[in-house]
C-alpha atoms as one frame of an Amber mdcrd trajectory, in Angstrom:
protein
   8.949 -10.425  -0.629   5.814 -12.343  -1.551   4.614 -11.959  -5.136   0.900
 -11.980  -5.968  -0.018 -11.989  -9.641  -3.045 -10.256 -11.127  -6.105 -12.522
 -11.369  -8.749 -12.183 -14.079 -12.353 -12.034 -12.846 -13.271 -15.094 -14.959
 -10.403 -17.037 -13.380 -11.452 -16.025  -9.871 -14.887 -17.612 -10.381 -13.220
 -21.024 -10.618 -11.198 -20.804  -7.389 -12.146 -22.703  -4.247 -11.741 -21.282
  -0.732  -8.096 -22.228  -0.292  -7.175 -20.924  -3.743  -8.943 -17.620  -3.072
  -7.043 -17.271   0.194  -3.736 -18.010  -1.533  -4.347 -15.330  -4.166  -5.981
 -12.515  -2.202  -5.364 -12.922   1.560  -2.111 -12.046   3.335  -2.100 -13.617
   6.791   1.241 -12.588   8.325   1.632  -8.813   8.344   3.550  -8.311  11.595
   6.595 -10.370  12.608   8.804  -9.202  15.467  11.924  -7.304  14.333  11.195
  -7.912  10.664   9.741  -6.126   7.678   7.128  -8.137   5.760   6.381  -7.298
   2.147   3.864  -8.376  -0.478   4.208  -7.166  -4.066   0.993  -7.312  -6.076
   1.034  -7.109  -9.854  -2.329  -5.303  -9.552  -1.283  -1.673 -10.058   2.157
  -2.592  -8.607   1.192  -1.910  -5.010   3.526  -3.102  -2.241   2.248  -3.491
   1.325   3.203  -5.052   4.615   4.195  -4.343   8.189   7.125  -3.497  10.438
   7.134  -4.468  14.124  10.390  -3.380  15.784  10.629  -4.929  19.249  14.235
  -5.443  20.292  15.993  -3.700  17.432  15.620  -1.033  14.802  14.319  -2.326
  11.458  15.632  -0.794   8.241  14.221  -0.652   4.749  17.002  -2.718   3.215
  18.733  -1.089   0.258  18.881  -4.476  -1.469  15.084  -4.397  -1.829  15.585
  -2.027  -4.727  17.306  -4.768  -6.699  14.155  -6.893  -6.442  12.204  -4.277
  -8.380  14.973  -3.270 -10.765  16.121   0.029  -9.249  19.088   1.246  -7.225
  17.161   1.666  -3.955  13.599   0.816  -2.987  12.005   4.281  -3.001  13.907
   5.549  -6.044  10.661   5.524  -8.040   8.106   4.934  -5.268   6.225   6.746
  -2.483   5.359   5.214   0.899   2.515   5.692   3.366   2.687   4.342   6.931
   0.038   4.169   9.678   1.023   3.026  13.172  -1.524   0.649  14.755   0.606
  -0.317  17.767   2.531   1.491  20.484   4.371   4.765  19.984   7.339   4.724
  17.652   9.822   6.604  15.479  10.540   6.566  11.758  13.821   8.019  10.520
  14.035   9.139   6.886  17.459  10.138   5.537  18.543  11.265   9.002  15.354
  13.170   9.880  13.357  11.709  12.770   9.568  11.609  12.886   7.603  10.626
  15.977   4.689   8.463  14.775   2.470   7.491  17.677  -0.520   5.138  17.728
  -2.973   5.868  14.883  -0.727   8.525  13.384   0.636   8.369   9.844   3.708
   9.359   7.874   3.950  10.004   4.148   7.429   9.469   2.661   8.033  10.938
  -0.767   9.808   9.381  -3.731  13.589   9.404  -3.498  14.096   8.637   0.200
  17.168   6.409   0.478  17.436   5.422   4.135  14.313   4.565   6.158  14.312
   2.906   9.578  11.651   2.036  12.151  11.890   1.753  15.944   9.625   1.484
  18.992   9.670   3.606  22.125   8.845   0.628  24.353   9.629  -3.015  23.620
   6.744  -4.081  25.859   4.314  -2.111  23.665   5.996  -2.111  20.262   4.931
   0.017  17.341   3.203  -1.743  14.462   3.816   0.197  11.274   1.475  -0.863
   8.457   2.518   0.522   5.071   1.388   0.848   1.455   3.816   1.747  -1.313
   3.015   2.860  -4.874   4.923   3.808  -8.032   5.601   7.565  -8.178   6.696
  10.093 -10.774   7.875  13.023  -8.656   8.908  13.884  -5.107   6.479  15.384
  -2.614   7.539  16.417   0.919   7.445  13.955   3.791   4.612  14.712   6.196
   3.379  13.364   9.533  -0.417  13.242   9.895  -2.235  12.977  13.220  -5.680
  11.474  13.728  -7.077  14.975  14.205  -5.671  16.093  10.833  -7.049  13.100
   8.945 -10.207  14.697   7.527 -12.805  12.580   9.422 -16.237  11.786   7.944
 -18.926   9.787   9.772 -21.185   7.580   7.649 -23.838   4.919   8.142 -26.348
   4.352  10.895 -26.609   2.183  13.990 -29.950   0.843  12.728 -28.177  -0.719
   9.740 -25.135  -1.754  11.841 -22.706   0.275   9.740 -22.035   3.520  11.630
 -18.378   4.310  11.118 -15.911   7.189  10.944 -13.510   7.390   8.010 -10.187
   9.108   8.693  -8.537  10.123   5.416  -4.840  10.465   6.199  -3.268  10.442
   2.753  -5.661  12.177   0.355  -5.366  15.375  -1.736  -7.259  17.417   0.892
  -4.510  16.665   3.428  -1.309  16.501   1.361  -0.134  15.993  -2.242   0.936
  12.527  -3.428   1.513  10.948  -6.815  -1.236   8.315  -6.610  -1.301   6.732
  -3.149  -4.440   7.113  -1.012  -4.659   5.767   2.566  -7.027   6.038   5.470
  -8.463   4.320   8.514 -12.084   3.430   9.231 -13.358   2.852  12.779 -16.664
   1.109  13.381 -18.813   2.242  16.279 -19.517  -0.304  19.006 -22.507  -2.384
  17.893 -21.805  -1.781  14.189 -20.401  -4.670  12.182 -20.628  -3.796   8.476
 -18.118  -1.814   6.453 -18.710  -0.400   2.965 -22.278  -1.650   2.679 -24.007
  -0.852   0.363 -20.835  -1.794  -1.485 -19.149  -0.554  -4.640 -16.423  -1.234
  -7.150 -14.063   1.267  -8.786 -12.675   0.157 -12.124 -10.073   2.904 -11.985
  -8.401   1.876  -8.710  -7.455  -1.241  -6.805  -7.565  -1.412  -3.010  -6.099
  -3.300  -0.066  -7.974  -3.692   3.244  -6.035  -4.366   6.453  -8.189  -5.440
   9.408  -7.133  -4.954  13.037  -8.433  -4.226  16.532 -10.108  -7.650  16.736
 -10.115 -10.239  19.509  -8.502 -13.627  18.941 -11.866 -15.408  18.789 -13.425
 -12.948  16.305 -13.327 -12.647  12.520 -14.480 -10.568   9.588 -16.328 -12.155
   6.684 -14.810 -10.143   3.829 -16.887 -10.222   0.647 -15.221 -10.010  -2.742
 -15.878 -10.884  -6.382 -17.980  -9.388  -9.129 -21.336  -8.077  -7.881 -23.202
 -11.055  -9.362 -20.492 -13.578  -8.379 -19.693 -12.796  -4.754 -17.406 -14.907
  -2.581 -16.096 -14.448   0.954 -12.867 -14.817   2.898 -12.585 -15.339   6.655
 -10.130 -12.686   7.863  -8.520 -12.651  11.324  -6.890  -9.855  13.271  -4.025
  -8.051  11.499  -4.528  -9.670   8.111  -4.933  -7.977   4.725  -7.009  -8.598
   1.588  -6.135  -7.554  -1.975  -9.139  -6.187  -3.884  -8.875  -5.974  -7.695
 -10.717  -3.152  -9.437 -13.445  -5.553 -10.677 -14.257  -6.759  -7.168 -16.545
  -5.495  -4.462 -14.885  -5.078  -1.058 -17.087  -5.182   1.994 -17.160  -7.054
   5.254 -19.142  -7.939   8.346 -17.507  -8.858  11.627 -18.391 -10.840  14.709
 -17.531  -7.679  16.667 -16.644  -4.045  15.918 -13.176  -3.584  14.377 -11.008
  -1.073  12.557  -9.450  -1.317   9.117  -6.987   0.575   6.949  -7.725   1.046
   3.270  -5.138   1.910   0.669  -5.717   2.611  -3.021  -3.609   3.158  -6.131
  -4.705   3.613  -9.718  -5.846   6.145 -12.286  -7.089   8.959 -10.046  -7.295
  10.246  -6.483 -10.983  11.132  -6.393 -12.198   9.480  -3.198 -15.848   9.525
  -4.323 -15.131   7.875  -7.708 -17.095   4.681  -6.983 -19.521   2.505  -8.926
 -22.191   1.842  -6.306 -23.985  -1.510  -6.227 -27.552  -1.733  -4.948 -28.047
  -4.482  -2.381 -30.833  -6.050  -4.453 -28.368  -6.426  -7.350 -25.869  -8.516
  -5.364 -25.715 -12.279  -5.810
């Protein structure tokens, strides 16, 4: 488990490129037959990936000890989106088929969780976000068709994209976790531009669907103190509530967004006009 501490906006202004990457970028999300995990002190989100190739991967019961509870999901909820081949998630003996670009919500209190792939040659890649929870809501599988799609942007401004909202109040109840997936149209390169902040929620972006020789320039920082991080395929960026979060790629790509914080109102954003950015 990697630990990332909360960073004050005034502190972030002083960081050079390598220091920014160390604080906000997570480079290794998927490792064969392992579960990766990053714990951020920003709203206590936990995120990472599971890539079962030759064996089933379990959510180790000992992980609970690292956060001071009996078992990991004793006081947490978990959202998973599969970005690889077809796979299976088993929760307390109940099996859920979670195929490519399908999701599973796992409610607080689940004790035994395991992940497996249908085909070792095309393994599943389960990306997850995990948030503190106060009550149990039912587990639920969500398909791409059920994920409340909304198309935004325009090809003329290179930001035409479809937002699939998998884990939002319109689809299912959760304590605080929100998750979704945004696909850019071919020829579009920008996400979330014009950009915004939301003081009431933090966010993590996970970029994927990129070629080896491509990258996303992910912009962060206060609106008048912007910085950027070079992000490669299957890497994630932590976005504090005081930071913008937007990116432009060298090709079209897809990304998963996950949010935790004070509310679950998807449209609760503080929009920033492009002419006000620096």
